[in-house]
XYZ file of C-alpha atoms in Angstrom:
499
model
C 168.027 211.920 51.154
C 171.645 212.832 50.392
C 173.048 216.005 51.940
C 176.263 217.757 50.864
C 177.990 221.091 51.522
C 179.969 223.293 49.167
C 181.187 226.839 48.624
C 180.388 228.413 45.279
C 178.890 231.390 43.453
C 175.136 231.241 43.110
C 175.101 232.366 39.482
C 177.386 229.488 38.410
C 175.321 226.649 39.852
C 174.015 224.059 37.366
C 171.207 222.376 39.234
C 167.531 221.472 39.024
C 166.721 224.254 41.481
C 168.424 227.101 43.323
C 166.890 228.104 46.659
C 167.451 231.690 47.814
C 165.857 233.932 50.415
C 163.890 237.172 50.237
C 163.296 239.266 53.353
C 160.281 241.401 54.194
C 159.870 244.649 52.264
C 161.070 242.630 49.249
C 164.702 242.869 50.267
C 166.885 240.323 48.492
C 169.324 238.127 50.415
C 172.981 238.253 49.337
C 172.570 235.182 47.099
C 169.347 236.535 45.591
C 171.100 239.852 44.856
C 173.783 238.001 42.892
C 171.103 236.219 40.870
C 169.332 239.528 40.304
C 172.511 241.035 38.843
C 173.118 237.964 36.680
C 169.542 238.098 35.368
C 169.726 241.863 34.738
C 167.172 242.756 37.403
C 164.652 240.009 36.630
C 164.048 239.123 40.297
C 163.665 242.691 41.518
C 161.209 243.449 38.683
C 158.993 240.569 39.803
C 159.133 241.697 43.420
C 158.185 245.251 42.497
C 155.058 243.835 40.830
C 154.075 242.304 44.180
C 154.664 238.617 43.424
C 156.362 238.088 46.835
C 156.481 240.243 49.973
C 159.117 238.214 51.854
C 156.960 237.082 54.760
C 158.056 233.829 56.431
C 157.070 230.819 54.370
C 156.006 232.616 51.184
C 157.425 231.021 48.028
C 157.724 231.845 44.355
C 158.993 229.230 41.885
C 160.604 230.627 38.744
C 161.547 228.836 35.526
C 164.041 229.941 32.878
C 165.467 232.886 34.790
C 167.538 234.865 32.243
C 171.314 234.159 32.215
C 170.998 231.608 35.048
C 172.097 228.006 34.450
C 169.756 226.411 37.007
C 166.484 224.952 35.699
C 164.487 226.645 38.449
C 164.900 229.320 41.090
C 162.828 229.090 44.272
C 162.421 232.336 46.202
C 161.523 231.775 49.855
C 160.193 234.434 52.220
C 162.397 234.766 55.326
C 160.649 237.484 57.323
C 162.506 240.363 58.936
C 166.205 240.179 58.110
C 167.579 240.869 61.573
C 164.948 238.877 63.475
C 165.192 235.407 61.927
C 164.690 232.799 64.684
C 165.475 229.090 64.814
C 161.777 228.245 64.504
C 161.359 230.471 61.447
C 164.537 229.108 59.881
C 163.228 225.548 60.210
C 159.850 226.614 58.794
C 161.344 228.171 55.669
C 163.484 225.097 55.004
C 160.441 222.834 55.418
C 158.364 225.064 53.151
C 161.083 225.029 50.482
C 161.238 221.230 50.508
C 157.450 220.957 50.369
C 157.357 223.118 47.228
C 160.298 221.299 45.646
C 158.651 217.930 46.166
C 155.774 219.108 43.988
C 158.065 220.102 41.096
C 159.698 216.795 40.204
C 163.170 218.241 40.845
C 165.505 215.516 42.113
C 168.216 217.787 43.518
C 168.718 221.373 44.618
C 171.351 223.798 45.887
C 170.213 225.802 48.901
C 171.623 229.209 49.813
C 169.311 229.440 52.829
C 172.218 228.042 54.857
C 173.936 231.418 54.394
C 171.178 233.266 56.251
C 172.037 234.821 59.592
C 169.937 233.258 62.357
C 170.155 235.140 65.648
C 172.938 233.685 67.796
C 173.650 230.754 65.454
C 176.620 229.687 63.309
C 177.049 227.905 59.970
C 177.153 224.623 61.896
C 173.696 225.236 63.334
C 172.256 226.452 60.028
C 173.280 223.276 58.237
C 172.344 220.955 61.097
C 168.946 222.563 61.745
C 168.181 222.472 58.020
C 168.862 218.729 57.847
C 166.783 218.009 60.951
C 163.897 220.183 59.704
C 163.921 218.705 56.209
C 163.984 215.114 57.422
C 161.193 215.894 59.877
C 159.001 217.348 57.112
C 159.628 214.355 54.837
C 158.834 211.760 57.521
C 155.887 209.460 56.864
C 154.902 206.307 58.759
C 153.176 204.136 56.164
C 154.394 200.670 57.112
C 150.887 199.432 57.916
C 149.057 201.062 54.990
C 147.994 198.578 52.300
C 147.832 201.332 49.669
C 151.263 202.924 49.572
C 151.607 206.577 48.470
C 152.120 207.007 44.760
C 155.809 207.409 43.972
C 156.830 210.259 41.686
C 160.208 211.738 40.950
C 161.507 212.381 44.445
C 163.913 214.966 45.735
C 167.065 212.951 46.418
C 169.872 215.454 47.077
C 170.253 218.823 48.790
C 173.515 220.767 48.649
C 173.966 223.504 51.267
C 176.138 226.385 50.170
C 178.295 228.180 52.755
C 179.734 231.663 52.470
C 183.436 230.794 52.625
C 185.826 227.891 52.212
C 186.867 228.364 55.855
C 183.349 227.371 56.887
C 183.428 224.045 55.023
C 184.991 222.045 57.871
C 182.359 223.329 60.295
C 179.628 222.548 57.771
C 180.961 219.004 57.245
C 180.754 218.428 61.012
C 177.183 219.692 60.903
C 176.434 217.199 58.115
C 177.690 214.303 60.224
C 175.790 215.367 63.333
C 172.634 216.492 61.541
C 172.270 213.263 59.568
C 172.922 211.131 62.664
C 170.429 213.040 64.803
C 167.796 213.012 62.057
C 168.299 209.255 61.736
C 167.949 208.830 65.500
C 164.754 210.891 65.502
C 163.356 208.796 62.637
C 164.158 205.541 64.458
C 162.508 206.891 67.622
C 159.407 207.948 65.681
C 159.136 204.605 63.916
C 159.141 202.561 67.105
C 156.812 204.958 68.929
C 154.315 205.014 66.053
C 154.315 201.222 65.844
C 150.992 199.721 67.060
C 150.997 198.052 70.473
C 149.977 194.663 69.049
C 153.375 194.686 67.309
C 155.512 196.871 69.571
C 155.528 195.056 72.911
C 158.415 194.659 75.387
C 159.817 191.716 73.390
C 159.826 193.908 70.269
C 161.841 196.576 72.110
C 164.303 193.868 73.155
C 164.671 192.779 69.523
C 165.404 196.364 68.456
C 168.045 196.610 71.172
C 169.688 193.387 69.972
C 169.622 194.664 66.388
C 171.697 197.680 67.412
C 174.365 195.321 68.737
C 174.332 193.454 65.432
C 174.755 196.703 63.473
C 177.564 198.362 65.477
C 180.800 196.951 66.869
C 180.705 199.573 69.635
C 177.432 198.184 71.037
C 176.564 195.074 72.986
C 173.128 194.295 74.373
C 171.898 192.377 77.403
C 168.244 191.414 77.889
C 166.876 190.904 81.415
C 163.734 188.754 81.485
C 161.109 188.419 84.217
C 162.752 185.450 85.927
C 165.992 187.397 86.301
C 164.081 190.478 87.448
C 162.437 188.342 90.143
C 165.817 187.075 91.317
C 167.028 190.690 91.497
C 164.058 191.714 93.656
C 162.427 193.998 91.068
C 158.980 193.376 92.539
C 157.640 196.862 91.782
C 158.503 196.589 88.068
C 157.020 193.075 87.869
C 153.812 194.102 89.637
C 152.988 196.485 86.793
C 153.577 193.708 84.243
C 151.445 191.115 86.052
C 148.183 191.900 84.290
C 149.621 191.575 80.788
C 149.998 188.520 78.580
C 153.167 190.158 77.207
C 156.108 189.640 79.588
C 158.367 192.511 80.593
C 161.934 192.816 79.316
C 164.645 195.203 80.446
C 166.961 195.893 77.501
C 170.456 197.128 78.357
C 172.359 198.662 75.413
C 176.054 199.231 76.165
C 177.985 201.615 73.907
C 181.704 201.397 74.687
C 183.914 203.853 72.776
C 185.716 206.018 75.350
C 189.528 206.238 74.971
C 189.616 205.042 78.563
C 187.587 201.795 78.637
C 187.196 202.166 82.402
C 185.627 205.625 82.156
C 182.335 205.835 84.022
C 179.336 205.584 81.701
C 176.486 207.990 81.205
C 173.238 206.041 81.654
C 170.003 206.865 79.824
C 166.888 205.141 81.165
C 163.741 205.149 79.031
C 160.260 204.324 80.281
C 158.951 201.686 77.877
C 155.251 201.158 78.645
C 154.333 199.808 75.221
C 150.673 200.209 76.168
C 149.213 201.763 79.287
C 145.538 201.034 79.905
C 145.859 202.445 83.425
C 145.394 198.947 84.840
C 142.618 198.559 87.429
C 142.510 202.399 87.622
C 141.567 202.260 83.961
C 141.872 205.342 81.781
C 138.934 207.008 79.999
C 138.339 205.431 76.586
C 138.792 208.695 74.701
C 142.245 208.824 73.090
C 143.332 205.649 74.878
C 144.858 204.538 71.561
C 147.538 207.179 72.162
C 148.746 205.224 75.169
C 150.943 203.287 72.750
C 153.120 206.409 73.064
C 153.759 205.691 76.734
C 157.012 204.109 75.606
C 158.209 207.457 74.212
C 161.058 207.549 76.735
C 162.365 204.159 75.586
C 161.910 205.222 71.944
C 164.004 208.340 72.536
C 166.768 206.354 74.256
C 166.768 203.884 71.363
C 166.988 206.743 68.843
C 169.733 208.455 70.833
C 171.810 205.261 70.959
C 171.413 204.959 67.175
C 172.571 208.568 66.652
C 175.442 208.070 69.095
C 176.709 205.025 67.211
C 176.366 206.835 63.869
C 178.526 209.710 65.160
C 180.970 207.304 66.825
C 181.400 209.661 69.780
C 184.270 208.853 72.191
C 182.080 208.020 75.198
C 180.806 205.145 77.294
C 176.999 205.282 77.330
C 174.424 202.756 78.508
C 170.865 202.993 77.203
C 168.209 201.091 79.134
C 164.754 200.368 77.704
C 162.379 199.525 80.551
C 159.836 197.521 78.561
C 156.490 196.680 80.182
C 152.731 196.695 79.528
C 150.056 197.814 82.023
C 146.777 195.921 81.598
C 143.730 195.090 83.758
C 143.464 191.380 84.516
C 142.579 189.001 87.327
C 146.276 188.929 88.145
C 146.829 192.699 87.869
C 148.095 194.740 90.782
C 145.470 196.751 92.664
C 144.982 200.061 94.447
C 145.846 199.317 98.061
C 148.621 196.841 97.251
C 151.957 197.416 98.961
C 154.997 196.638 96.829
C 158.610 196.119 97.859
C 161.064 197.819 95.521
C 164.515 196.604 94.565
C 166.232 199.002 96.980
C 164.049 197.842 99.904
C 161.602 200.747 100.168
C 157.925 199.826 100.211
C 155.286 201.618 98.129
C 151.550 201.789 98.695
C 149.710 201.760 95.362
C 146.990 204.414 95.402
C 146.543 204.484 91.635
C 147.618 201.775 89.174
C 147.788 204.414 86.422
C 150.842 205.868 88.169
C 152.752 202.822 86.948
C 155.698 204.382 85.139
C 157.391 205.425 88.364
C 156.988 201.854 89.705
C 158.851 200.485 86.673
C 161.456 203.242 86.739
C 162.236 203.074 90.465
C 163.510 199.480 90.150
C 165.315 200.303 86.918
C 167.031 203.277 88.570
C 168.173 200.972 91.359
C 169.362 198.373 88.837
C 171.697 200.860 87.071
C 173.627 201.542 90.293
C 175.795 198.546 89.330
C 177.325 200.543 86.465
C 178.756 203.195 88.847
C 177.588 205.870 86.408
C 178.912 209.365 85.889
C 175.289 210.470 85.554
C 171.844 208.931 85.061
C 169.080 210.595 83.059
C 165.647 209.014 82.924
C 163.223 209.955 80.165
C 159.532 209.237 80.601
C 156.048 210.165 79.427
C 155.327 210.271 83.125
C 152.533 212.705 83.972
C 149.645 214.548 82.373
C 150.362 217.164 85.021
C 153.529 218.123 83.167
C 151.434 218.940 80.106
C 149.189 221.157 82.253
C 152.251 222.960 83.618
C 154.308 223.354 80.448
C 152.043 222.588 77.508
C 153.506 220.759 74.525
C 156.549 222.914 73.832
C 158.891 222.230 76.764
C 159.863 218.947 78.379
C 159.925 219.075 82.172
C 163.365 218.746 83.785
C 163.995 217.835 87.417
C 167.333 217.040 88.995
C 169.059 216.610 92.331
C 172.372 217.769 90.819
C 172.579 221.388 89.690
C 175.564 220.978 87.296
C 173.786 218.123 85.456
C 170.587 220.164 85.203
C 172.602 223.076 83.820
C 174.256 220.832 81.196
C 170.881 219.519 80.073
C 169.320 222.980 79.897
C 172.272 224.153 77.798
C 171.832 221.164 75.480
C 168.108 221.922 75.216
C 168.859 225.509 74.206
C 171.610 224.569 71.762
C 169.538 221.872 70.055
C 166.310 223.921 70.129
C 164.689 220.910 71.836
C 163.275 222.923 74.697
C 163.100 221.996 78.383
C 162.145 223.853 81.556
C 163.350 223.044 85.058
C 160.841 222.291 87.798
C 161.763 222.172 91.520
C 162.225 219.225 93.856
C 162.332 219.332 97.655
C 161.238 217.893 100.971
C 157.936 219.768 100.817
C 156.976 217.586 97.859
C 158.332 214.512 99.618
C 155.757 215.126 102.350
C 152.984 214.698 99.771
C 154.169 211.110 99.193
C 153.562 210.076 102.806
C 151.690 206.793 103.333
C 150.138 205.510 106.545
C 151.059 201.948 105.638
C 154.284 202.006 103.560
C 157.455 204.051 103.119
C 155.959 205.897 100.130
C 152.686 206.358 98.298
C 152.893 206.132 94.515
C 151.022 209.410 94.012
C 151.175 212.701 95.870
C 147.800 214.246 95.183
C 146.521 216.537 92.446
C 148.731 219.545 93.130
C 152.231 219.551 91.635
C 151.705 216.111 90.110
C 154.683 216.269 87.744
C 156.960 217.350 90.578
C 155.791 214.737 93.086
C 156.367 212.070 90.418
C 159.944 213.306 90.013
C 160.301 213.510 93.782
C 159.164 209.872 94.057
C 161.914 208.814 91.648
C 164.538 210.828 93.524
C 164.231 208.386 96.433
C 165.917 205.759 94.240
C 168.778 207.881 92.840
C 170.859 208.796 95.851
C 173.982 206.916 94.757
C 174.642 208.962 91.613
C 173.981 212.270 89.866
C 170.488 212.114 88.389
C 168.071 214.048 86.211
C 164.542 213.302 85.068
C 162.898 214.448 81.828
C 159.100 214.306 81.738
C 158.197 214.236 78.045
C 154.451 213.600 78.352
C 153.728 216.839 76.485
C 156.481 216.621 73.863
C 156.818 212.965 72.802
C 153.841 212.959 70.434
C 151.208 215.138 68.807
C 147.461 214.550 68.824
C 144.741 215.566 66.392
C 145.234 215.826 62.631
C 149.018 215.683 63.056
C 148.895 212.653 65.357
C 152.282 210.978 65.567
C 155.526 210.715 67.476
C 157.897 213.686 67.495
C 161.156 211.866 68.253
C 161.851 214.262 71.126
C 164.043 214.557 73.126
C 166.576 212.790 70.852
C 168.111 216.149 69.747
C 168.469 217.300 73.390
C 170.023 214.028 74.577
C 172.327 213.804 71.589
C 173.505 217.376 72.064
C 174.230 216.613 75.708
C 176.379 213.655 74.614
C 178.144 215.712 71.928
C 179.015 218.286 74.580
C 180.261 215.558 76.934
C 182.434 214.092 74.161
C 184.379 217.365 73.903
C 185.775 216.741 77.381
C 186.295 212.969 76.952
C-alpha cells in the first residue's frame, strides 16, 4: 500500500473515491460540507431521508455525485463530533478501507485525517490511520495452498491535511507510520509462523537477514556451546528436552552521533514452542503456545521499524530463542539450576521456563553497559487475569524508565499498566534448598515473575513488559497482534529527540 499526504480542496479532487466524515445527528464534517455545497445539497438531502445517521462505523457509498469529479464518495459515520477517541478513529478508518476493498477502487483521497481526535494532532491522525489500515489489511496466508482470489486491490491512499503548514508534520507521520506498520507486520509474520518452521534457528536466520538488509545493523549468534562456556546453565536447562538447539540472537543497531553512546537493550523471550515441559500444559489451546515467542517477535519487529526510520540511537535487540519440550533429558521439578550470575534456582514448575531463559539473558547483556534494558515476554497467564487483553503489564525498578514507557504507551495507544514490585513479593520466592524458587505461588503470579527477574538486573536500569494478554488473539480472530511494537518504537522515537 502506498501512502501520501497533500493539502487540497475536497471538491477539486479527481480520484476513484473521496472519503469524508459524517457525525451523529447527520452533521456533516467540514470536508463533507464543501462537497454538499458543490453538489447543491445532494449529500444533505440523502441524510434527511435517513440513509446515514453518523454513528461510528456506518458507511454510505455514493456514485456520480453531482458536480463532483471523483468517481465515488464514501460517507463514514464518525460518532459524536466532540467525543471522537483514538479507538473510534481507528475503527472508522478500518471500516472505510473494508468498504473500499469491495468496490474495485485502486486509490482514494481521505479527508478523515482532518477530523479532530481528542488530544491528538495531525501527526497522530495520519500515523494512526496508516497503522489501522495496515492492521485491517493484514492476512497470513503463507501456508494456505489455495490463495485468496485477487481482484483489483486498493493500492494508494492520500491523506488530506487542513493546511500547508501541516504538511511537514504529516510527512513525518508518514515515515513513522509506515515504519511502525512494517515492524508490526514483521512481528506478526514471525509469531504466526508454525513451530515446525519457526524454531530458535529460524529466529537466528531472521536476525542475520536484518544485518544483510541494513548497514546500521550487525548480528551475532550465540549457540549452545558458547552459552555453556558463559555459564548460562539456566537457559540451557530449558532447552535440554528439545531436539531444536537454543540460539541467542544479538542484533546491534549502531546509528548514534556518538558511537560510544550507551545502548538501549531490548530483550525478547523467544520460546518458539512451550509445551510446559515435564509440568506439561493442558492440551486445549496448546497450539497457541507457538506465540510464546511474542516477546522476541516484537523485538524483531521493533528493530525493523527502527532501521526503517534510521533513528539516531544505539539499540541492541536480543532474541532469546529456545524450545521447552518434555523428554528423557528434560529438566525436572525439583532440579536446582545455577544461573549465569551465580544465583541458584529451585525448579518448582517447568512451565515457568521463560524467566529461566530471561534471567541468564539479562545477565548476559550487562556486558553492553546499557543505558536501559527492557525485557518483553509472554510470561504469565496471571497477567491476563489481572489486566485482561487490553493492557500489557509493566514492572520496573527505575521510576523514570517506567514513566517513559507509560508515556510511550499512551502516545502510541499501545496500552500498558504498571504493577508493583517489592521485597514482600521477593519473600514469596523463598526456597528451602536454593537462593530462589522459580515460582512464587498462585497469588500475584505476574508480579512474582517480574520480581524473580529483578534479581538479575541490579547493574542497570530495567523494565519488564508482560505481554501474555496482548501478544495474540484467540478464537475466530486467532493471530498475532504485533504488540508492543508501537509502544517500543514510540519509546525509541522519544529517546531519539534527546540523542
